[in-house]
PDB file of C-alpha atoms and ligand atoms in Angstrom:
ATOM      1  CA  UNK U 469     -42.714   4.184  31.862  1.00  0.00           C
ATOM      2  CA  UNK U 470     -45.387   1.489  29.864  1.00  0.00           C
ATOM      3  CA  UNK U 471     -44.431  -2.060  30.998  1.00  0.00           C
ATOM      4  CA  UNK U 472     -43.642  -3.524  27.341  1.00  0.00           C
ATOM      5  CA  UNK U 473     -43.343  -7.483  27.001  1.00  0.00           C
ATOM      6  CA  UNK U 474     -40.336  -8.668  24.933  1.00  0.00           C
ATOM      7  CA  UNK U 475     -41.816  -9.912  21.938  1.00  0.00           C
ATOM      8  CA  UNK U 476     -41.352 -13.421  21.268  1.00  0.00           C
ATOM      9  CA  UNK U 477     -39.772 -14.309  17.743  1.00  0.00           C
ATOM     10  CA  UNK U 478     -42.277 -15.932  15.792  1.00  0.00           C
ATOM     11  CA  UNK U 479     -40.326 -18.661  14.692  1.00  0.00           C
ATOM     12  CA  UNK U 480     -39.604 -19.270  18.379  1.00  0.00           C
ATOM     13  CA  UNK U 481     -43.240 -20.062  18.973  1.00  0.00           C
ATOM     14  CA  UNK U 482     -43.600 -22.016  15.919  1.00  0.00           C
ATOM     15  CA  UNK U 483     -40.473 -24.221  17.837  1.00  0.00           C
ATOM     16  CA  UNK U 484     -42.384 -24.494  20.972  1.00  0.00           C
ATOM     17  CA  UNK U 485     -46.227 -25.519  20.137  1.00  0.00           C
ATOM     18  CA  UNK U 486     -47.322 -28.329  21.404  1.00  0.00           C
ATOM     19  CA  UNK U 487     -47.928 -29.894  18.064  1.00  0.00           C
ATOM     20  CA  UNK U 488     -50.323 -33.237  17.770  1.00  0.00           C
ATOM     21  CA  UNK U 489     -51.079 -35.946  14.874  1.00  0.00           C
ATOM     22  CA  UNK U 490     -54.507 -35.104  13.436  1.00  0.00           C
ATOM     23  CA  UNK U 491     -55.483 -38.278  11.063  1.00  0.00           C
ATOM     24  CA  UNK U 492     -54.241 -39.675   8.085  1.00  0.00           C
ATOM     25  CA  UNK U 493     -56.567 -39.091   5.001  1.00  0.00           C
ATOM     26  CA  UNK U 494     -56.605 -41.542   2.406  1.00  0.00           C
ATOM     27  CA  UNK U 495     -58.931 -39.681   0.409  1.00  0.00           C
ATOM     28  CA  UNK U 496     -60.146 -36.324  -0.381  1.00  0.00           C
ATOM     29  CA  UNK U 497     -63.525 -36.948   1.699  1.00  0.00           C
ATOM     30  CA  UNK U 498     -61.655 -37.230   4.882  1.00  0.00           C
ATOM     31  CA  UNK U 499     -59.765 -33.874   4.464  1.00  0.00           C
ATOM     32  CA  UNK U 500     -60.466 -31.688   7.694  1.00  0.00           C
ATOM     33  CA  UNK U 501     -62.070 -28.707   7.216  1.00  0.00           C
ATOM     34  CA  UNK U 502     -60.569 -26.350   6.060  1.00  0.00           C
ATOM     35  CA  UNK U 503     -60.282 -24.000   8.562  1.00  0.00           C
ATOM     36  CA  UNK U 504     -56.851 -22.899   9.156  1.00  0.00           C
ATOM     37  CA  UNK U 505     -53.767 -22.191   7.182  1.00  0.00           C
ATOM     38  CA  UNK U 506     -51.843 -25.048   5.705  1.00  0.00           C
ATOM     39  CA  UNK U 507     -48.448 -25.853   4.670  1.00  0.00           C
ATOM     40  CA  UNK U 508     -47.415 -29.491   3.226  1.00  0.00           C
ATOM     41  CA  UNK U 509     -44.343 -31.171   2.710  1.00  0.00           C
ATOM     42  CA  UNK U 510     -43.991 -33.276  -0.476  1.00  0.00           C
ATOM     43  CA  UNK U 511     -41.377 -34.866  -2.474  1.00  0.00           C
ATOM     44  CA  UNK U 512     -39.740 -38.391  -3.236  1.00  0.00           C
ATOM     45  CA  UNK U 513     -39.875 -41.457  -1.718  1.00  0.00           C
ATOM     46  CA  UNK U 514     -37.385 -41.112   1.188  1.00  0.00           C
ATOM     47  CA  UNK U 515     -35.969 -37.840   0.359  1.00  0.00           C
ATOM     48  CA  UNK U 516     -36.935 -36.674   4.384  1.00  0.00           C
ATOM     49  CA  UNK U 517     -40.155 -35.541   4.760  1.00  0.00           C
ATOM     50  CA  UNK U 518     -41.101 -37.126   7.456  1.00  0.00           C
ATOM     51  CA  UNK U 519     -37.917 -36.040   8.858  1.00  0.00           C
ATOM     52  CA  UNK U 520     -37.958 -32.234   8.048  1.00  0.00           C
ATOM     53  CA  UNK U 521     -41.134 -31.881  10.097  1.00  0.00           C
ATOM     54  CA  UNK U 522     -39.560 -33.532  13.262  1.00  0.00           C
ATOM     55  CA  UNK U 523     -36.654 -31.477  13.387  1.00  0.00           C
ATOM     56  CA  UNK U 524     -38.689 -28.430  12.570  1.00  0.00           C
ATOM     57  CA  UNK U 525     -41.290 -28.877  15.218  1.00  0.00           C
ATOM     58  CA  UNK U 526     -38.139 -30.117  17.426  1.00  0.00           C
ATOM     59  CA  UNK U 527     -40.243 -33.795  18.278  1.00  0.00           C
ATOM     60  CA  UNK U 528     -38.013 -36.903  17.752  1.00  0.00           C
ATOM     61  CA  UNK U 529     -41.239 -38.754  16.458  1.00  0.00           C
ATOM     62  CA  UNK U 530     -44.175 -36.719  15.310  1.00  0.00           C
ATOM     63  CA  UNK U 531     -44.089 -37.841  12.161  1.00  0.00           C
ATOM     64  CA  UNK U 532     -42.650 -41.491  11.472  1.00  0.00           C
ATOM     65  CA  UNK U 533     -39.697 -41.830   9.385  1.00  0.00           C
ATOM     66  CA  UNK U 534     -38.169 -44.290   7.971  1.00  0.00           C
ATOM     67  CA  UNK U 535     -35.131 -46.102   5.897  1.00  0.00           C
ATOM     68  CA  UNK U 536     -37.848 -47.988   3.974  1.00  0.00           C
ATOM     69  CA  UNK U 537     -39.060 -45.409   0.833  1.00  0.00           C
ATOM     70  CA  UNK U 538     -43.337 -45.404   0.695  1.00  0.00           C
ATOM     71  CA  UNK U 539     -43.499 -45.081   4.907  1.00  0.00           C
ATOM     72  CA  UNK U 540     -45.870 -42.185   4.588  1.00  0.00           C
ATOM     73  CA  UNK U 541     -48.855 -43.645   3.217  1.00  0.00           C
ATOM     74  CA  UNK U 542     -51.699 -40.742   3.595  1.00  0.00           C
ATOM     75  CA  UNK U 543     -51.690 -37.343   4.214  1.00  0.00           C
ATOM     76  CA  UNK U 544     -50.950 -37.066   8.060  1.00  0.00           C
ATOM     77  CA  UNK U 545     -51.984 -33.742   9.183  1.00  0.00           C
ATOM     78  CA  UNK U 546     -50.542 -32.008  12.391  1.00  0.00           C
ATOM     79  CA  UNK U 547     -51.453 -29.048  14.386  1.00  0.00           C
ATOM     80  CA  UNK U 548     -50.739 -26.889  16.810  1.00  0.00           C
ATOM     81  CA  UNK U 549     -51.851 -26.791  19.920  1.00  0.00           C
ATOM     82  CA  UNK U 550     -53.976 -23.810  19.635  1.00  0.00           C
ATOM     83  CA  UNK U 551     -55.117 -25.046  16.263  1.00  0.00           C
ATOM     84  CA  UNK U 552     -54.002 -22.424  14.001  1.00  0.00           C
ATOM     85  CA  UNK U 553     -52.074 -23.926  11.903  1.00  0.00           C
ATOM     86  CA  UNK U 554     -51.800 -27.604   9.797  1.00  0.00           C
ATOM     87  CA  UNK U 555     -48.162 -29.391   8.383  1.00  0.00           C
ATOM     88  CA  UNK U 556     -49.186 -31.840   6.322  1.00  0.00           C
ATOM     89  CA  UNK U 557     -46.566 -34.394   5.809  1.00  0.00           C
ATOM     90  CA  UNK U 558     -47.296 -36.005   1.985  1.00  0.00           C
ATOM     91  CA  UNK U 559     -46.531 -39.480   1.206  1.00  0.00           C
ATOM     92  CA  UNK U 560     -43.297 -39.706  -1.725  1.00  0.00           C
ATOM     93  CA  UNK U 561     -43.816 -39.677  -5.163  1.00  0.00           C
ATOM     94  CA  UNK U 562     -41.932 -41.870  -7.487  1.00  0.00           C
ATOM     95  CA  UNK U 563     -41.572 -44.585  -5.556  1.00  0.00           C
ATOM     96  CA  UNK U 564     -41.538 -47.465  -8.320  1.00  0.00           C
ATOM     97  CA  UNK U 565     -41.133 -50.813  -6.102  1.00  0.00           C
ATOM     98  CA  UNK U 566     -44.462 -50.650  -4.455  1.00  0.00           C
ATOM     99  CA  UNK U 567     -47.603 -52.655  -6.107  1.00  0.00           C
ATOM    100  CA  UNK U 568     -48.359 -50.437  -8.767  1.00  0.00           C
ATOM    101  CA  UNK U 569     -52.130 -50.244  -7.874  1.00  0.00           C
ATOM    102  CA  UNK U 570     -50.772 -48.227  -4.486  1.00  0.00           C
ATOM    103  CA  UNK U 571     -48.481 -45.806  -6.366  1.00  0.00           C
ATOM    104  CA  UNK U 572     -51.394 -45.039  -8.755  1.00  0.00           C
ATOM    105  CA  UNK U 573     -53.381 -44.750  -5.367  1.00  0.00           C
ATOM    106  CA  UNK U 574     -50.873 -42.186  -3.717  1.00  0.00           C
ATOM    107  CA  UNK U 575     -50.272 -40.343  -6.947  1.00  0.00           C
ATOM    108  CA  UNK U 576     -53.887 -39.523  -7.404  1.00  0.00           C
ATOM    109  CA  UNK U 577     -54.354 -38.763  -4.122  1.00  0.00           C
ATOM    110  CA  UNK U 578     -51.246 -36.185  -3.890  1.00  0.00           C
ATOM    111  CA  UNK U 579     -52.460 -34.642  -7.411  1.00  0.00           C
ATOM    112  CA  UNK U 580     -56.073 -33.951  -6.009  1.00  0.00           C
ATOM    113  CA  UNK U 581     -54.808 -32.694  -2.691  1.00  0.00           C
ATOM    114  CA  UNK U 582     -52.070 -30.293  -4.128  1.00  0.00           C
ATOM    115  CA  UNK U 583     -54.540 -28.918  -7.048  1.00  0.00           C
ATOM    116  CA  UNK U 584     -57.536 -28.163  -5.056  1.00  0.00           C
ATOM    117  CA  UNK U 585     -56.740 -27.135  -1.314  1.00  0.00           C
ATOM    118  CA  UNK U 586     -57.765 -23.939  -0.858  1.00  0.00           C
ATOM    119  CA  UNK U 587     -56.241 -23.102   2.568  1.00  0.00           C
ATOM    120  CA  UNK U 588     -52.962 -24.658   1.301  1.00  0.00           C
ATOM    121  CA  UNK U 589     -50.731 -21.491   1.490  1.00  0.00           C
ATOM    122  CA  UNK U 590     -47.335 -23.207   0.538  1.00  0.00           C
ATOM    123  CA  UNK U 591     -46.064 -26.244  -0.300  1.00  0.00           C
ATOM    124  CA  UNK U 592     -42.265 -27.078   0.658  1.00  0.00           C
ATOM    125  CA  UNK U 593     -41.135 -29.182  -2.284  1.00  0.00           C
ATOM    126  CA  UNK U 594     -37.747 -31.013  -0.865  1.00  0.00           C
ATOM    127  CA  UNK U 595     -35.452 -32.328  -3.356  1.00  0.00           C
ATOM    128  CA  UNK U 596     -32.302 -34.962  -2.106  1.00  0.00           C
ATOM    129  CA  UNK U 597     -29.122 -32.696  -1.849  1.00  0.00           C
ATOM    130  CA  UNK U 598     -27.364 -35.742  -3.527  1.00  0.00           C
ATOM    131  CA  UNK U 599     -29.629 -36.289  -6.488  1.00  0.00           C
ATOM    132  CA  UNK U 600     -30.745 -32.575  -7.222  1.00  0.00           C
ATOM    133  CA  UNK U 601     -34.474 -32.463  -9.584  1.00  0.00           C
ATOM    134  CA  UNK U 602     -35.433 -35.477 -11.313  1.00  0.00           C
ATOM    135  CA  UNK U 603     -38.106 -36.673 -13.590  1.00  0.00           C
ATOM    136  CA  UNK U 604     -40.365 -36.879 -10.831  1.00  0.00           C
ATOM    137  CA  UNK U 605     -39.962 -33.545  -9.416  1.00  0.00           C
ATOM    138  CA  UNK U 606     -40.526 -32.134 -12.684  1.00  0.00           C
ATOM    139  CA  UNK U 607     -43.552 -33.566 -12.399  1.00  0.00           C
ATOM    140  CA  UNK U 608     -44.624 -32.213  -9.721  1.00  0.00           C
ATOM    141  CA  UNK U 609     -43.615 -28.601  -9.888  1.00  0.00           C
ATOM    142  CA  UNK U 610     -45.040 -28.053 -13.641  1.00  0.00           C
ATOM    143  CA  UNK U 611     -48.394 -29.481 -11.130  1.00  0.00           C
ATOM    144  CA  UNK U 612     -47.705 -27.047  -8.999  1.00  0.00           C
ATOM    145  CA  UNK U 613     -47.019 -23.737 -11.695  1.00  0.00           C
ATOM    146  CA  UNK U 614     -49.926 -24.953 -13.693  1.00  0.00           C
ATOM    147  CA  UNK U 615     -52.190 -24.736 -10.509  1.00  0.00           C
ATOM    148  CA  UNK U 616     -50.670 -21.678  -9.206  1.00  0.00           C
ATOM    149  CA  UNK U 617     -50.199 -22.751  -5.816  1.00  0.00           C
ATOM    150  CA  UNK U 618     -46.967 -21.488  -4.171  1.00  0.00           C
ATOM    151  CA  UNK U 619     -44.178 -23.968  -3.384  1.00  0.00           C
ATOM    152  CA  UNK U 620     -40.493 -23.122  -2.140  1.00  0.00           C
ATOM    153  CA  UNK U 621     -37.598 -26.290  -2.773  1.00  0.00           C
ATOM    154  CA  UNK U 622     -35.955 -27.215  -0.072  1.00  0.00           C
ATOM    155  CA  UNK U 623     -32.616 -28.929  -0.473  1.00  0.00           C
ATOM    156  CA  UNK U 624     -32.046 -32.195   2.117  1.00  0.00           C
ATOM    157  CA  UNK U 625     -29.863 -33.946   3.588  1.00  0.00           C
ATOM    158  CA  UNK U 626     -27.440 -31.400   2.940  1.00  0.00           C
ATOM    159  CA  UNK U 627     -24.644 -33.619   5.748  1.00  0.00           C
ATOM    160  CA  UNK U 628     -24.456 -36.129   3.244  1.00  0.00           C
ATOM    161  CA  UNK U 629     -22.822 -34.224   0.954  1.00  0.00           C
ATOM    162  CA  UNK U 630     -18.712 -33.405   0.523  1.00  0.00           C
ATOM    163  CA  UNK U 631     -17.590 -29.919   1.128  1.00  0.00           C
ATOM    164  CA  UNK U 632     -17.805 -28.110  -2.132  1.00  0.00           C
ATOM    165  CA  UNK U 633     -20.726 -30.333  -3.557  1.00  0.00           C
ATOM    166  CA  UNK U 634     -23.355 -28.317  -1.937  1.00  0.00           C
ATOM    167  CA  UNK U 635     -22.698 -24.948  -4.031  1.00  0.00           C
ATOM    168  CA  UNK U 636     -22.770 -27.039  -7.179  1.00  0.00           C
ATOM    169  CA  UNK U 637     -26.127 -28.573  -6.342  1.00  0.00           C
ATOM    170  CA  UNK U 638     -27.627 -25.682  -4.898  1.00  0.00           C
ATOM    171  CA  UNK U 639     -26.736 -23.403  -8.105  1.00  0.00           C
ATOM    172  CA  UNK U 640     -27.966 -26.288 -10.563  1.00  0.00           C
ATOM    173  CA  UNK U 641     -31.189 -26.381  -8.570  1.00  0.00           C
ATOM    174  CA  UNK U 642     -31.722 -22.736  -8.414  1.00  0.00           C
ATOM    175  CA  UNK U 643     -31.433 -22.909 -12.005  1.00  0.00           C
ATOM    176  CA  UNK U 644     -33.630 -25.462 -12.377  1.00  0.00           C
ATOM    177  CA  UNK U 645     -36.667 -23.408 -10.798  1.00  0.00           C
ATOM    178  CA  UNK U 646     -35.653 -19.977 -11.910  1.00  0.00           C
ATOM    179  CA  UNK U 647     -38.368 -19.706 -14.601  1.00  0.00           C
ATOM    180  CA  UNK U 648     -41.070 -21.557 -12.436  1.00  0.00           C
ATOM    181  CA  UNK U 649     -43.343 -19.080 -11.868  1.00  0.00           C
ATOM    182  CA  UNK U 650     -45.446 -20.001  -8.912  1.00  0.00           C
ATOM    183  CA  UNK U 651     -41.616 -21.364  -7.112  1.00  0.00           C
ATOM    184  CA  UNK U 652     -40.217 -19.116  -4.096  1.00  0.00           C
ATOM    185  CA  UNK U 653     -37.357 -17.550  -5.392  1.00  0.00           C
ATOM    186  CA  UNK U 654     -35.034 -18.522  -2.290  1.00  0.00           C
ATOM    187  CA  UNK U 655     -34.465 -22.118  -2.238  1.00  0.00           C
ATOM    188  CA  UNK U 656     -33.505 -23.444   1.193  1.00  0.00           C
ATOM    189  CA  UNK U 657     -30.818 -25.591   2.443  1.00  0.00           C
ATOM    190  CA  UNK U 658     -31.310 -27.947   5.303  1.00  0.00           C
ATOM    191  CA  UNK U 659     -30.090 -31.087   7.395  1.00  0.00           C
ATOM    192  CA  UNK U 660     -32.543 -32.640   9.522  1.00  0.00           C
ATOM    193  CA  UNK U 661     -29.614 -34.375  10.950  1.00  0.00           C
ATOM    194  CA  UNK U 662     -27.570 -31.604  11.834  1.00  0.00           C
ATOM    195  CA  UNK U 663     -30.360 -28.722  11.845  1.00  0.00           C
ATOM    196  CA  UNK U 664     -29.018 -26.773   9.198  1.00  0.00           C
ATOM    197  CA  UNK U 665     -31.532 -24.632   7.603  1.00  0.00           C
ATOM    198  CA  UNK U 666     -34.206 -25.143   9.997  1.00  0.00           C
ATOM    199  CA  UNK U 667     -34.309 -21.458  11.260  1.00  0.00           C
ATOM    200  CA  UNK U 668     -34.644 -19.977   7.969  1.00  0.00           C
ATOM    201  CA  UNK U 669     -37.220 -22.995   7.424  1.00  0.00           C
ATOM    202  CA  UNK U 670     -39.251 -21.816  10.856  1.00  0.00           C
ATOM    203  CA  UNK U 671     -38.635 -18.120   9.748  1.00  0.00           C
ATOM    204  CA  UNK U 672     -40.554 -19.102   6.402  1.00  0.00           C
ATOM    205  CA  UNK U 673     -43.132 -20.338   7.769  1.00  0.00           C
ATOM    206  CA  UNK U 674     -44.139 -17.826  10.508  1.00  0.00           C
ATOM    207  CA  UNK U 675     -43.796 -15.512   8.265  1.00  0.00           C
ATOM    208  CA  UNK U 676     -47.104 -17.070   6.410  1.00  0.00           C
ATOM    209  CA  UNK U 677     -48.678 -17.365   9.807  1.00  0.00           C
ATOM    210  CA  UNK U 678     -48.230 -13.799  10.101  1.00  0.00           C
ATOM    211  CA  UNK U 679     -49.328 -12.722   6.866  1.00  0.00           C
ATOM    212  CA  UNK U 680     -52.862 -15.210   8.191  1.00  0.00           C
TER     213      UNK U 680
HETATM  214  P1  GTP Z 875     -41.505 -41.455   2.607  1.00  0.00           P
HETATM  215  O1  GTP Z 875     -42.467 -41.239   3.722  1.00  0.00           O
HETATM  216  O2  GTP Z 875     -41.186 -42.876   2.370  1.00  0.00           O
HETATM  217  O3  GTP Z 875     -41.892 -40.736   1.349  1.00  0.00           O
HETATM  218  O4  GTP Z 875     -40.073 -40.838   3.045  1.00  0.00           O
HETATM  219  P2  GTP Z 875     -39.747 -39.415   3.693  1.00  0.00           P
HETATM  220  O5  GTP Z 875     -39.539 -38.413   2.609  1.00  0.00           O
HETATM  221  O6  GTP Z 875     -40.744 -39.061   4.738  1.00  0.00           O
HETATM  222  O7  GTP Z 875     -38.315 -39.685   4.335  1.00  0.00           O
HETATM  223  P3  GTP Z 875     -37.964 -39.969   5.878  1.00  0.00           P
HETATM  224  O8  GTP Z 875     -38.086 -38.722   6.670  1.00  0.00           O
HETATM  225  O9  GTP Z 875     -38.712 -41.157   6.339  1.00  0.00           O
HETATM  226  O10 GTP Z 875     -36.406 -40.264   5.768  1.00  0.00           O
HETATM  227  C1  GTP Z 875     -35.891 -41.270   4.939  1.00  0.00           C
HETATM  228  C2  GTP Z 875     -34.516 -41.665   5.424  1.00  0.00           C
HETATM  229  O11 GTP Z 875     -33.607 -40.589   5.261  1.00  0.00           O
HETATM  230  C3  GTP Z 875     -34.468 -42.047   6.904  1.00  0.00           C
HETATM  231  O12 GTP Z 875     -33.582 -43.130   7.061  1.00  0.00           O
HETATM  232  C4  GTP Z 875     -33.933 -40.783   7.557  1.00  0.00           C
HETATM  233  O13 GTP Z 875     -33.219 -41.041   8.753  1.00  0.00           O
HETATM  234  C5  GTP Z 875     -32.978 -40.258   6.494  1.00  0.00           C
HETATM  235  N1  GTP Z 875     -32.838 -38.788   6.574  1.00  0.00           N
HETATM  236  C6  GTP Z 875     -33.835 -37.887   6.544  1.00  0.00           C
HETATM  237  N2  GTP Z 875     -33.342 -36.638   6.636  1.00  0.00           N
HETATM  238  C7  GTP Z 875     -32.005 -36.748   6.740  1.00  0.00           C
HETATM  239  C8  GTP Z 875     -30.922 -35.805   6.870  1.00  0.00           C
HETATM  240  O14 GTP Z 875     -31.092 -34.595   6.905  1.00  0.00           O
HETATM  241  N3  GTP Z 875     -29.666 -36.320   6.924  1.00  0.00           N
HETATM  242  C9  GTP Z 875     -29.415 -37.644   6.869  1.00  0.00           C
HETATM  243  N4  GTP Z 875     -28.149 -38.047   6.919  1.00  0.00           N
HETATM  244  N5  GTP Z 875     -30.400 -38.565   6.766  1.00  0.00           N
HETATM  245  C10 GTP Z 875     -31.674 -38.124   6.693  1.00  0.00           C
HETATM  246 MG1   MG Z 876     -42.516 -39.901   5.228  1.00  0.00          MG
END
């Protein structure tokens, strides 16, 4: 009989890479090439970013998080240890208490990125489970439809909430993207804290990886 290995589930591997910080790119110049498939991460000042990607690639600190909204400054790209694959962890839109030169910086800078990236294959758009989509969002995912590049939403901070809240928020937000036509039509609910969600999360994304 052929000696068959088991086959690892994708996600698995995706759990167990030995991912590493890249750079930080202030501006579009210092992109890397693009030479792999990408996925980024962008939303709100504070709505967990920064945390999403740590509990997804299971590393306490790979990205830096914070209580204080505007910690993510550039776009801080990560990789695998085999290199075939980029997170890019945004910095938060609508953040209005920074010096308004910075915001107008940041702004720019995530418009640019998310319009023209060719090897971007999805964008995770995560919106507070608390708040559901605001102004900002809006913003953001009309960006996104107009460009035609995919995005999936990705409810956070999903503990926070009381039992019962969560089915309200996550039909008003399902909703709300419904008629979006470049958004994923499953919308994904996740704790960082707790790890809800963050199978289905991996499963997403090797998925992509295996569709290259
Ligand atoms: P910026 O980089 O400022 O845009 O923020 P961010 O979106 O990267 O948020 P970050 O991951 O830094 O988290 C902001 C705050 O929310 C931190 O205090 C985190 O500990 C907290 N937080 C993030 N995710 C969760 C979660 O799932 N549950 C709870 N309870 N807190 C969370
Ligand atoms: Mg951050």
């Amino acid at each position: 009989m052929p000696h068959t290995e088991p086959t690892e589930d994708p996600a698995e591997i995706l759990r167990k890479a030995q991912w590493e910080f890249v750079k930080g790119v202030v501006g579009l110049e210092f992109l890397p090439l693009p030479d792999r498939l990408e996925i980024a991460f962008a939303g709100r000042s504070n709505v967990g970013k920064s945390s999403l990607i740590n509990a997804l690639t299971s590393r306490k600190a790979l990205a830096r998080a914070s209580n204080t909204p505007g910690r993510t400054q550039e776009l801080n790209f990560f990789t695998t240890g085999n290199g075939d694959l980029y997170l890019v962890d945004m910095p938060g839109y609508g953040y209005a208490e920074a010096p308004k030169a910075k915001v107008e910086k940041w702004t720019q800078l995530i418009r640019d990125y998310l319009r023209g990236r060719v090897p971007l294959k999805r964008v995770f758009v995560l919106i507070d489970s608390r708040h559901g989509i605001k102004a900002t969002d809006i913003e953001t995912l009309d960006l996104l439809d107009e460009c035609a590049v995919p995005y999936q939403a990705v409810l956070t901070k999903t503990d926070k909430l009381k039992p019962g809240e969560l089915d309200k928020v996550f039909a008003a937000t399902a909703k709300g993207l419904s008629r979006r036509p470049a958004a994923h039509p499953v919308l994904l609910a996740t704790s960082a804290e707790t790890g809800t969600g963050m199978d289905e999360l991996r499963a997403a994304i090797a998925e992509l990886m295996r569709l290259g």
